Amino acid sequence: MATACLEQGTVVHIEGSEYRFSRKIDDCWQLEQSKTGRIVEYEQQDLLRMLAERKLTFRGSVPVSRCGPANCDLSPADLELAKLRRSYVMAVLNTPNSRKRLEEAIHDAWKRVRAPQRAPGWITVYRWKCRFLRASGDVRALVDDTRSKGNKQGRYPASVIERCEQSISNKYLNRTRNSIQQTLEDALYRVKKENELRPACDALPVPTRRLITRMIANIPAFDKHSARYGHDSAVKEFRGVKGQTVAQAPLERAEIDHTLLDLMVVDDRTGLPLGRPSVTACIDCYTRCILGIYIGFNPPSYQSVAACLKDCFLPKVNLKRDYPGIVNEWPAYGVMHNLVVDGGLEFYSASLEQVCLSLNINWIAAPRRTAWFKGKIERFLGTMNRAVAHGVPGTTFSNIFEKGDYNPAKHAVITLSTLRKVVRTWIADVYHQQVHRSLQTTPSKMWTSSIRPEDIRLPDETTQLDVVMGRVESRSLTHKGVEFEGLFYNSPELTELRRKEGANLKVEIRVNESDIGSIYVLSPKTSKAYSVPASDPDYAGGISLWQHKVIKNYQRQHSDTDHGVDGWLQAKNEVSHLIDESLKLKRARTHKRIARYRETPEQKPPKTQMIEATKLRTPAPISATTGSQMVDRGFRDSVQDQAGIPQQESAVPIIRPRFKAEIREIHED
């Protein structure tokens, strides 16, 4: 997946017809239909609206025959090679294509990266540059087509490889820092001792220096440095960036981070306090405009990061329709060139790294304990907290000493849906319209005056955005379909895929964790993505992966036998009923987990009715227990399961006095 712009010469598909951008007159574009040559006119805003509604798609760039599935699913070696070649391409991207100028730029880049051993030739880098530009910046174009090559089997038996690994571990990867030659001599000694116990016809082949060197090269550089010089030395040696970078244009550099709002939110239906929601926001460093935001009860994770980035990439043309009362437009959107993240594990996932590669985004990690490295997003989150949360009934304050005897849960009045509207209204009508002291103008004016709409990078396949940003998993495709977390997904397209490519296939799937009612399955050969619904949509439709795990855990704890989807469907309805009962209790932790369970995506209105009971084919018998105990235990066990905490099993449940348990949990909170 690459990027594209609304500019002259761009080819797009609108409702099945192909058009080419001819010329722009004021805010109106003239598009020429490819087949008939007929000229049609569209307003800029209409084109953006069709893009957001997935009615307008960019025509794919020059096909990249060497590319893998939608997220550039490359092997580690190919991935490193693509990164290395891309560094040379970026060094000569704006350099004239003369031999002298290219050689100078390549030499400067080689002195910086020191890889490979000799600098690549100028004509080689020129070919990489041409392939990169023809593919609209898709990094997959830089990877060699090595899938069809032979010689894929190792030439040394597993016994030799095992002894070589032992030698590398004992000799090379230690603080004495032995050389490769010493490591080879140790491996030769180990193989020789083994051959003394074998007949001549079954002797092991002797390892070579090339084998030891290749095996050492496959070890991550950080791990090698850490083993030979110590962990602290490795952290210092492999720091990401040592200075602050000043952005020179919009979308050149963006920062993303999370925070907890200093505000207690109440349930939309019952009015009971739920807890403090989490916020994930992304800011454009040059204009200080907010590119996207996510508000909900999901803890910092790839799911919340993906929701925020989706809000960043697409224009917010339906903002006033979704949130009536907002006066100003939200002009900031698009694919950034550099994304700065901190040390959170959610930013180091393979899915996020491959999303950045697919969209040609440079992923920059901030060093540890350097909040100033991404100070703009840190400052915005603090400003938003003070402006939106502080002074509102239910605020928790930023400092515990500011609370006094104020009880935020008792005074909380704002719902999650209202909070989302308030935050977006404040960003669009207040923050973007106030003069920023560093810019000497408003962020909104800074954005509109410094970038043209046709210069904004957009995903060229908005219909595939959910595929690219989905959670990556590998599964087997059989006659039953694809299994994920106990659910099966199948469709006629998958049956046809098995007929073409094999009865039992290893396929890659992409999962939207906020809605597991359907998944995407990628063809191993063509990389085409198929949207596949769940075989039991009555159960899986509209629920998140976390909700599914909670329901599975509840059904496992309260049923003697496993009845599959039937049991989960009954457990789903029972959990929904018990949640309403548990909300009547004064348990803040349980309320926050319940809020996460019942949360809906921000683009959809919150549900206002309870899930109705569904008729089951063979309902599973579930033992009767007090409602509050079952919900509290179900959510607690679910969290323990996901965190890997062992649970204690007992034949007879222990019933504690209600008032003592409540007092204890209140003091714990």
XYZ file of C-alpha atoms in Angstrom:
669
model
C 0.000 0.000 0.000
C 1.352 3.436 -0.953
C 0.110 7.046 -0.892
C -1.351 9.402 -3.481
C -2.414 13.058 -3.762
C -5.269 14.932 -5.395
C -3.168 16.533 -8.135
C -3.068 16.870 -11.892
C -2.564 13.525 -13.635
C -3.770 11.375 -10.737
C -5.999 8.478 -11.832
C -8.930 7.524 -9.590
C -11.942 5.218 -9.667
C -15.342 6.715 -8.820
C -18.221 4.231 -8.579
C -16.593 1.828 -11.031
C -15.442 4.394 -13.638
C -11.861 5.557 -14.155
C -11.071 9.270 -14.238
C -7.919 11.354 -14.588
C -7.446 14.713 -12.851
C -7.194 17.236 -15.717
C -7.095 20.730 -14.202
C -8.207 22.704 -11.167
C -10.251 25.900 -11.350
C -10.613 27.573 -7.941
C -11.973 24.802 -5.675
C -13.342 22.747 -8.563
C -11.529 19.874 -10.294
C -12.168 18.835 -13.894
C -11.879 15.055 -14.326
C -11.578 13.298 -17.680
C -13.169 9.864 -18.012
C -10.583 7.456 -19.406
C -12.863 5.514 -21.788
C -15.080 8.245 -23.230
C -12.999 11.391 -22.687
C -16.023 13.101 -21.133
C -15.203 15.933 -18.715
C -16.946 16.037 -15.343
C -16.507 18.544 -12.530
C -16.331 17.919 -8.790
C -15.835 20.298 -5.913
C -12.757 19.620 -3.758
C -14.993 18.990 -0.742
C -17.130 16.505 -2.698
C -14.025 14.533 -3.690
C -12.853 14.394 -0.087
C -16.308 13.271 1.045
C -16.338 10.457 -1.543
C -12.843 9.454 -0.407
C -13.957 9.261 3.231
C -17.053 7.261 2.231
C -14.879 4.812 0.234
C -16.562 5.767 -3.060
C -13.354 7.236 -4.510
C -10.216 5.111 -4.717
C -6.863 5.781 -6.296
C -5.694 3.542 -9.072
C -2.897 1.316 -7.843
C 0.583 2.340 -8.847
C 2.908 0.179 -10.956
C 2.391 -3.405 -9.734
C 5.126 -4.632 -7.425
C 5.545 -8.285 -8.330
C 7.917 -8.887 -5.430
C 5.529 -7.610 -2.766
C 3.922 -9.835 -0.205
C 0.516 -9.466 1.489
C -1.088 -6.120 2.243
C 1.184 -5.208 5.144
C 4.449 -5.855 3.304
C 4.871 -9.223 5.003
C 8.606 -9.624 4.423
C 11.134 -11.899 6.020
C 13.496 -10.236 8.535
C 16.343 -10.354 6.008
C 14.241 -8.782 3.244
C 12.948 -6.191 5.678
C 16.451 -5.129 6.668
C 17.519 -5.075 3.007
C 14.548 -2.878 2.101
C 15.365 -0.465 4.925
C 19.015 -0.271 3.829
C 18.154 0.351 0.167
C 15.517 2.896 1.129
C 18.129 4.880 3.071
C 20.188 5.201 -0.133
C 17.099 6.073 -2.188
C 16.104 8.811 0.253
C 19.667 10.188 0.058
C 19.462 10.602 -3.756
C 15.727 11.275 -4.056
C 16.161 14.991 -4.767
C 19.574 14.676 -6.443
C 20.009 15.121 -10.235
C 20.471 11.831 -12.063
C 24.052 12.498 -13.133
C 26.778 10.017 -12.290
C 28.932 12.513 -10.391
C 26.123 13.903 -8.216
C 24.734 10.446 -7.468
C 28.125 9.049 -6.486
C 28.684 11.959 -4.090
C 25.310 11.454 -2.398
C 25.787 7.672 -2.220
C 29.235 8.065 -0.679
C 27.884 10.435 1.986
C 25.072 8.001 2.769
C 27.491 5.049 2.933
C 29.715 6.894 5.423
C 26.636 7.358 7.581
C 25.222 3.812 7.515
C 28.454 1.845 6.837
C 26.573 -0.931 5.080
C 27.185 -2.935 2.957
C 30.969 -3.369 3.098
C 31.335 -1.402 -0.141
C 29.065 1.415 -1.255
C 26.559 0.368 -3.951
C 27.138 1.552 -7.501
C 25.437 4.683 -8.763
C 23.513 2.852 -11.504
C 22.224 0.335 -8.923
C 20.926 3.085 -6.656
C 19.441 4.854 -9.687
C 17.443 1.701 -10.522
C 16.248 1.489 -6.902
C 15.161 5.111 -7.104
C 13.185 4.521 -10.316
C 11.440 1.468 -8.854
C 10.639 3.378 -5.656
C 9.118 6.337 -7.557
C 7.107 4.120 -9.940
C 5.622 2.368 -6.902
C 4.589 5.712 -5.302
C 6.941 5.250 -2.389
C 6.058 1.622 -1.655
C 9.049 0.076 0.104
C 8.171 -3.358 -1.262
C 9.511 -2.248 -4.661
C 13.041 -2.301 -3.242
C 12.982 -5.995 -2.307
C 14.458 -8.603 -4.654
C 12.182 -11.339 -5.951
C 13.910 -14.179 -4.120
C 10.835 -16.320 -3.427
C 11.310 -18.490 -6.490
C 15.000 -19.145 -5.948
C 16.154 -22.581 -4.928
C 18.831 -23.672 -2.476
C 16.511 -23.163 0.484
C 17.565 -26.216 2.441
C 20.386 -26.012 4.951
C 23.548 -27.886 3.976
C 24.565 -28.748 7.496
C 22.693 -31.238 9.664
C 20.960 -30.087 12.826
C 23.709 -31.646 14.998
C 26.349 -29.368 13.488
C 24.136 -26.282 13.770
C 23.413 -27.105 17.401
C 27.106 -27.342 18.273
C 27.857 -24.118 16.401
C 25.139 -22.347 18.392
C 26.634 -23.673 21.623
C 30.060 -22.348 20.621
C 28.647 -18.934 19.708
C 26.768 -18.739 22.989
C 29.719 -19.831 25.137
C 32.572 -18.114 23.301
C 31.309 -15.167 21.248
C 28.326 -13.912 23.268
C 30.063 -13.225 26.554
C 31.946 -10.394 28.237
C 35.384 -11.831 27.334
C 34.558 -10.887 23.700
C 36.279 -13.768 21.935
C 36.863 -13.481 18.188
C 35.079 -15.350 15.397
C 38.197 -17.493 14.893
C 38.162 -18.601 18.524
C 34.461 -19.378 18.204
C 35.147 -21.457 15.060
C 37.920 -23.405 16.820
C 35.566 -24.257 19.672
C 32.920 -25.461 17.193
C 35.499 -27.579 15.364
C 36.537 -29.172 18.666
C 32.918 -30.000 19.547
C 32.279 -31.593 16.129
C 35.559 -33.518 16.336
C 34.638 -34.980 19.740
C 31.273 -36.059 18.358
C 32.869 -37.682 15.277
C 35.104 -39.785 17.523
C 31.951 -41.547 18.714
C 30.560 -42.076 15.195
C 31.573 -44.439 12.391
C 33.431 -42.879 9.483
C 30.420 -43.249 7.199
C 28.273 -41.213 9.602
C 30.752 -38.464 10.490
C 29.448 -34.903 10.786
C 30.682 -32.344 8.230
C 33.166 -29.792 9.528
C 31.746 -26.253 10.011
C 33.468 -23.416 8.198
C 34.232 -19.830 9.140
C 31.565 -18.688 6.684
C 28.898 -20.678 8.551
C 29.906 -19.202 11.924
C 30.002 -15.694 10.456
C 26.559 -16.075 8.908
C 25.043 -17.409 12.115
C 26.530 -14.511 14.110
C 25.263 -12.050 11.524
C 21.733 -13.355 12.044
C 21.855 -12.357 15.719
C 20.349 -8.884 16.324
C 23.022 -6.234 16.714
C 21.541 -5.029 20.002
C 21.637 -8.541 21.462
C 25.247 -9.027 20.361
C 26.326 -5.709 21.818
C 24.421 -6.386 25.036
C 26.045 -9.822 25.492
C 29.575 -8.613 24.757
C 29.545 -5.129 26.325
C 26.597 -5.118 28.747
C 22.976 -3.994 28.565
C 23.591 -0.378 29.610
C 26.243 0.022 26.927
C 23.869 -1.417 24.312
C 21.070 0.969 25.297
C 23.448 3.920 25.022
C 24.923 2.723 21.709
C 21.575 2.146 19.994
C 19.765 5.305 21.052
C 17.295 6.466 18.394
C 17.941 10.213 18.070
C 20.226 12.500 20.086
C 18.667 15.856 19.302
C 15.369 17.576 18.693
C 14.220 17.939 15.105
C 12.300 21.014 13.960
C 9.597 20.336 11.368
C 9.754 22.420 8.193
C 6.320 21.633 6.716
C 2.913 20.187 7.648
C 2.781 16.379 7.984
C 6.580 16.226 8.050
C 6.623 15.181 11.708
C 3.835 14.022 14.031
C 3.844 12.867 17.651
C 1.444 10.389 19.286
C 0.848 9.522 22.927
C -1.754 8.409 25.503
C -3.086 9.830 28.750
C -5.826 9.279 31.301
C -8.335 12.109 31.532
C -8.680 13.679 34.968
C -12.439 13.151 34.796
C -14.873 10.510 36.010
C -17.345 9.415 33.321
C -20.829 8.064 34.052
C -22.819 5.371 32.261
C -25.089 6.637 29.436
C -28.050 4.591 30.691
C -27.779 4.345 34.458
C -25.844 7.520 35.312
C -23.493 5.553 37.588
C -19.740 6.414 37.564
C -17.552 4.188 35.365
C -14.029 5.566 35.733
C -11.461 7.669 33.893
C -11.317 7.191 30.108
C -8.103 6.925 28.101
C -7.174 9.368 25.322
C -4.822 8.724 22.382
C -3.971 11.810 20.318
C -1.645 12.682 17.420
C -0.375 16.228 16.762
C 1.261 17.799 13.702
C 4.490 19.410 14.931
C 4.675 22.193 12.315
C 1.144 23.592 12.613
C 0.234 22.246 16.111
C -3.023 20.950 14.593
C -4.471 17.721 15.978
C -4.499 15.093 13.235
C -6.613 12.499 15.074
C -7.859 11.408 18.488
C -9.380 8.368 20.210
C -11.344 8.448 23.483
C -12.516 5.290 25.244
C -11.871 2.740 27.956
C -9.470 0.546 25.977
C -6.055 0.732 27.691
C -3.057 1.835 25.603
C -2.763 -0.845 22.934
C -2.401 -1.294 19.186
C -6.206 -1.137 18.965
C -6.310 2.411 20.378
C -3.286 3.462 18.280
C -4.916 2.116 15.084
C -8.183 3.943 15.873
C -6.271 7.207 16.334
C -4.259 6.771 13.127
C -7.386 6.010 11.088
C -8.814 9.298 12.344
C -5.569 10.986 11.238
C -5.433 9.609 7.710
C -8.933 10.432 6.441
C -10.574 13.884 6.067
C -13.148 14.757 8.715
C -15.861 15.790 6.280
C -18.713 14.434 8.426
C -17.606 16.147 11.659
C -20.534 18.578 11.843
C -23.033 15.854 10.942
C -21.754 13.455 13.616
C -21.356 16.161 16.265
C -23.991 18.891 15.793
C -23.027 22.194 17.363
C -19.434 22.327 16.079
C -18.964 25.607 14.199
C -15.528 25.368 12.538
C -14.036 22.795 10.209
C -11.275 20.414 11.315
C -8.801 20.938 8.450
C -5.930 18.673 9.531
C -5.681 15.174 8.059
C -3.352 13.040 5.970
C -0.474 10.569 6.170
C 2.511 11.961 8.048
C 6.117 11.465 6.936
C 7.600 10.874 10.421
C 5.799 9.477 13.468
C 7.426 9.931 16.898
C 6.474 7.414 19.609
C 7.634 6.655 23.148
C 8.632 3.387 24.791
C 5.129 1.916 25.132
C 4.897 -1.700 24.023
C 1.912 -0.879 21.790
C 4.226 1.215 19.584
C 6.674 -1.658 19.081
C 4.233 -4.147 17.574
C 4.989 -5.760 14.229
C 1.619 -4.588 12.898
C 2.392 -0.900 13.522
C 5.875 -1.223 12.010
C 4.502 -2.748 8.837
C 1.730 -0.121 8.616
C 4.435 2.549 8.701
C 6.398 0.780 5.963
C 3.297 0.333 3.790
C 2.445 4.042 3.982
C 6.098 5.219 3.800
C 6.078 6.594 7.368
C 9.382 6.869 9.224
C 8.924 5.369 12.694
C 10.993 7.286 15.265
C 11.367 6.031 18.837
C 12.007 8.595 21.565
C 14.835 7.731 23.968
C 13.956 6.663 27.490
C 13.146 9.370 30.012
C 13.203 12.160 27.418
C 9.695 13.593 27.444
C 11.037 16.721 25.721
C 11.710 14.637 22.610
C 7.955 14.669 21.917
C 7.073 17.650 24.064
C 4.357 19.000 21.756
C 1.961 16.102 22.287
C 2.817 16.010 26.006
C 1.947 19.695 26.331
C -1.265 19.334 24.322
C -2.505 16.483 26.491
C -1.852 18.557 29.590
C -3.611 21.575 28.077
C -6.614 19.465 27.056
C -6.836 17.906 30.522
C -6.889 21.315 32.210
C -9.344 22.813 29.711
C -11.807 19.923 29.419
C -11.569 18.009 32.696
C -10.624 20.498 35.390
C -13.523 22.558 36.689
C -16.092 20.008 35.475
C -18.111 18.054 38.073
C -16.368 14.705 38.456
C -12.797 15.931 37.929
C -10.127 13.883 39.709
C -7.543 16.720 39.590
C -3.939 16.168 38.470
C -2.541 16.389 41.992
C -3.840 14.276 44.865
C -3.350 17.223 47.264
C -5.838 19.309 45.263
C -8.712 16.928 46.006
C -9.255 17.651 49.692
C -12.517 15.983 50.688
C -13.951 16.201 47.140
C -15.389 12.871 45.873
C -15.160 12.775 42.041
C -17.329 9.647 41.704
C -20.129 11.285 43.692
C -20.153 14.448 41.554
C -19.559 12.859 38.109
C -22.226 13.874 35.572
C -20.683 13.622 32.060
C -21.247 10.562 29.841
C -18.709 9.067 27.432
C -20.676 10.101 24.331
C -20.974 13.655 25.654
C -17.277 13.731 26.535
C -16.336 12.742 22.981
C -18.432 15.594 21.615
C -17.011 18.063 24.144
C -13.399 17.159 23.336
C -13.888 17.387 19.565
C -15.773 20.663 19.937
C -12.982 22.082 22.078
C -10.336 21.030 19.532
C -12.196 22.348 16.458
C -13.695 25.548 17.917
C -11.235 26.509 20.670
C -7.778 24.967 20.400
C -7.486 25.267 16.591
C -8.826 28.852 16.691
C -6.658 30.281 19.477
C -3.401 32.062 18.679
C -0.458 29.803 19.536
C 2.361 31.740 21.191
C 5.063 29.866 19.247
C 3.335 30.216 15.878
C 1.990 33.752 16.385
C -1.156 32.571 14.620
C -3.859 29.958 15.086
C -3.143 26.283 14.263
C -6.057 26.296 11.804
C -4.678 29.278 9.836
C -1.192 27.836 9.996
C -2.452 24.622 8.384
C -4.509 26.229 5.606
C -1.756 28.733 4.725
C 1.125 26.258 4.630
C -0.244 23.258 2.709
C -2.453 22.779 -0.318
C -5.104 20.036 -0.370
C -3.413 18.429 -3.374
C -0.146 18.095 -1.401
C -1.724 16.059 1.392
C -0.772 12.376 1.243
C -3.733 9.992 1.487
C -4.013 6.185 1.533
C -4.479 5.188 -2.084
C -6.779 2.291 -1.125
C -9.127 3.507 1.585
C -11.203 0.354 1.174
C -8.138 -1.649 2.246
C -7.317 0.543 5.243
C -8.934 -1.902 7.668
C -6.857 -4.688 6.098
C -3.578 -2.835 6.379
C -4.172 -1.735 9.984
C -5.631 -5.010 11.253
C -3.950 -7.308 13.743
C -1.712 -9.796 11.920
C -2.210 -13.509 12.577
C -1.326 -16.736 10.729
C -3.898 -19.514 10.412
C -4.696 -22.691 8.444
C -7.507 -22.616 5.873
C -9.462 -25.899 5.771
C -12.924 -27.025 4.704
C -14.261 -25.500 7.932
C -12.767 -22.132 7.048
C -10.420 -20.180 9.336
C -10.469 -20.543 13.110
C -9.695 -17.575 15.370
C -10.214 -17.597 19.147
C -12.655 -20.502 18.859
C -14.764 -18.836 16.127
C -14.911 -20.068 12.537
C -15.013 -17.819 9.480
C -15.962 -19.111 6.046
C -17.356 -17.889 2.729
C -17.757 -19.084 -0.879
C -14.648 -17.046 -1.778
C -12.528 -19.137 0.581
C -13.907 -22.340 -0.916
C -12.915 -21.119 -4.368
C -9.497 -20.095 -3.010
C -8.893 -23.637 -1.709
C -9.855 -25.081 -5.084
C -7.288 -22.871 -6.811
C -4.371 -22.943 -4.392
C -4.730 -26.108 -2.316
C -6.959 -27.950 0.134
C -4.963 -26.986 3.234
C -3.410 -23.535 3.080
C -1.403 -21.433 5.488
C -2.910 -17.972 5.181
C -2.413 -14.624 6.854
C -5.458 -12.978 8.414
C -6.121 -9.427 9.556
C -8.385 -8.881 12.562
C -10.114 -5.675 13.614
C -9.994 -6.105 17.392
C -12.939 -3.741 17.914
C -15.284 -5.906 15.778
C -14.597 -9.615 15.233
C -17.835 -10.164 13.301
C -15.663 -10.528 10.206
C -11.966 -10.854 9.367
C -9.807 -10.455 6.267
C -8.021 -13.441 4.737
C -5.086 -12.840 2.364
C -4.416 -15.113 -0.577
C -0.907 -16.633 -0.259
C -0.188 -16.147 -3.967
C -2.020 -13.012 -5.101
C -2.151 -11.172 -1.739
C -5.803 -10.369 -2.425
C -7.801 -9.669 0.747
C -11.154 -11.409 1.235
C -13.663 -10.128 3.796
C -14.988 -13.242 5.554
C -17.918 -13.134 8.014
C -18.164 -15.301 11.117
C -20.132 -18.524 10.775
C -22.245 -17.437 13.775
C -23.023 -13.742 13.176
C -25.694 -13.714 15.897
C -22.914 -14.079 18.442
C -19.824 -12.507 16.843
C -21.424 -9.537 15.095
C -20.370 -6.242 16.667
C -18.392 -7.560 19.650
C -14.741 -6.832 20.309
C -11.969 -9.341 20.882
C -11.796 -8.381 24.558
C -15.561 -8.888 24.971
C -15.227 -12.320 23.363
C -12.478 -13.316 25.803
C -14.587 -12.154 28.746
C -17.563 -14.203 27.524
C -15.405 -17.297 26.956
C -13.964 -17.009 30.435
C -17.417 -16.544 31.969
C -18.816 -19.573 30.154
C -15.794 -21.679 31.125
C -16.148 -20.726 34.791
C -19.898 -21.326 35.038
C -20.547 -24.303 32.785
C -19.560 -27.938 33.326
C -19.183 -28.673 29.611
C -18.113 -26.647 26.593
C -21.019 -26.023 24.202
C -19.064 -23.815 21.800
C -20.856 -20.857 20.261
C -24.185 -21.865 21.762
C -22.730 -21.643 25.243
C -21.003 -18.352 24.450
C -24.216 -16.873 23.080
C -26.085 -17.721 26.256
C -23.170 -16.443 28.347
C -23.175 -13.223 26.317
C -26.772 -12.510 27.221
C -26.246 -13.456 30.862
C -23.206 -11.182 31.140
C -25.228 -8.303 29.671
C -27.931 -8.871 32.285
C -25.460 -9.240 35.147
C -23.605 -6.104 34.118
C -26.687 -4.005 34.830
C -26.924 -5.630 38.254
C -23.252 -5.073 38.993
C -23.497 -1.374 38.099
C -25.727 -0.942 41.168
C -22.742 -1.826 43.391
C -20.143 0.735 44.428
C -17.143 -0.955 42.856
C -15.044 1.422 40.794
C -12.724 -1.211 39.287
C -15.586 -3.390 38.164
C -17.357 -0.356 36.669
C -14.347 0.569 34.548
C -14.029 -2.976 33.189
C -17.754 -2.934 32.451
C -17.331 0.352 30.576
C -14.636 -1.249 28.437
C -16.887 -4.265 27.804
C -19.814 -2.103 26.671
C -17.799 0.448 24.716
C -18.734 1.034 21.075
C -16.518 2.543 18.332
C -16.478 6.338 18.354
C -17.841 6.525 14.823
C -21.022 4.732 15.883
C -23.680 6.008 18.313
C -23.648 4.235 21.702
C -26.130 1.419 22.201
C -29.068 2.419 24.382
C -30.815 -0.916 24.732
C -29.791 -4.132 26.394
C -28.843 -7.091 24.238
C -31.954 -9.192 23.848
C -31.875 -12.881 24.579
C -31.425 -14.990 21.471
C -33.092 -18.355 20.971
C -30.501 -21.129 21.215
C -30.448 -24.525 19.626
C -29.081 -26.411 22.665
C -28.626 -24.042 25.593
C -25.774 -24.879 27.957
C -26.629 -25.406 31.619
C -25.033 -22.685 33.729
C -24.987 -22.879 37.501
C -26.889 -20.229 39.402
C -24.866 -17.803 41.490
C -25.415 -14.363 42.872
C -25.351 -11.874 39.976
C -22.848 -9.452 41.415
C -20.451 -12.255 42.369
C -20.540 -13.776 38.884
C -19.847 -10.506 37.052
C -17.147 -9.410 39.484
C -15.449 -12.802 39.297
C -15.927 -13.046 35.513
C -14.233 -9.703 34.817
C -11.515 -10.346 37.388
C -10.745 -13.799 35.948
C -10.744 -12.399 32.420
C -8.149 -9.805 33.342
C -6.090 -12.477 35.121
C -6.259 -14.773 32.093
C -4.986 -12.060 29.760
C -2.233 -11.015 32.161
C -1.095 -14.610 32.734
C -1.965 -14.609 36.447
C -2.756 -18.130 37.743
C -6.200 -18.589 39.199
C -7.140 -20.598 42.258
C -9.718 -23.278 41.697
C -12.094 -24.347 44.438
C -15.026 -26.716 44.453
C -17.121 -24.548 46.784
C -17.300 -20.780 46.166
C -16.390 -18.611 49.133
C -19.105 -16.055 49.884
C -17.880 -12.993 51.741
C -20.072 -10.489 53.610
C -21.292 -7.890 51.145
C -20.568 -4.771 53.221
C -17.040 -5.893 54.131
C -16.152 -6.634 50.518
C -17.457 -3.240 49.403
C -15.548 -1.354 52.090
C -12.369 -3.260 51.303
C -12.546 -2.561 47.565
C -13.350 1.114 48.087
C -10.259 1.522 50.260
C -8.165 -0.400 47.736
C -9.289 1.914 44.938
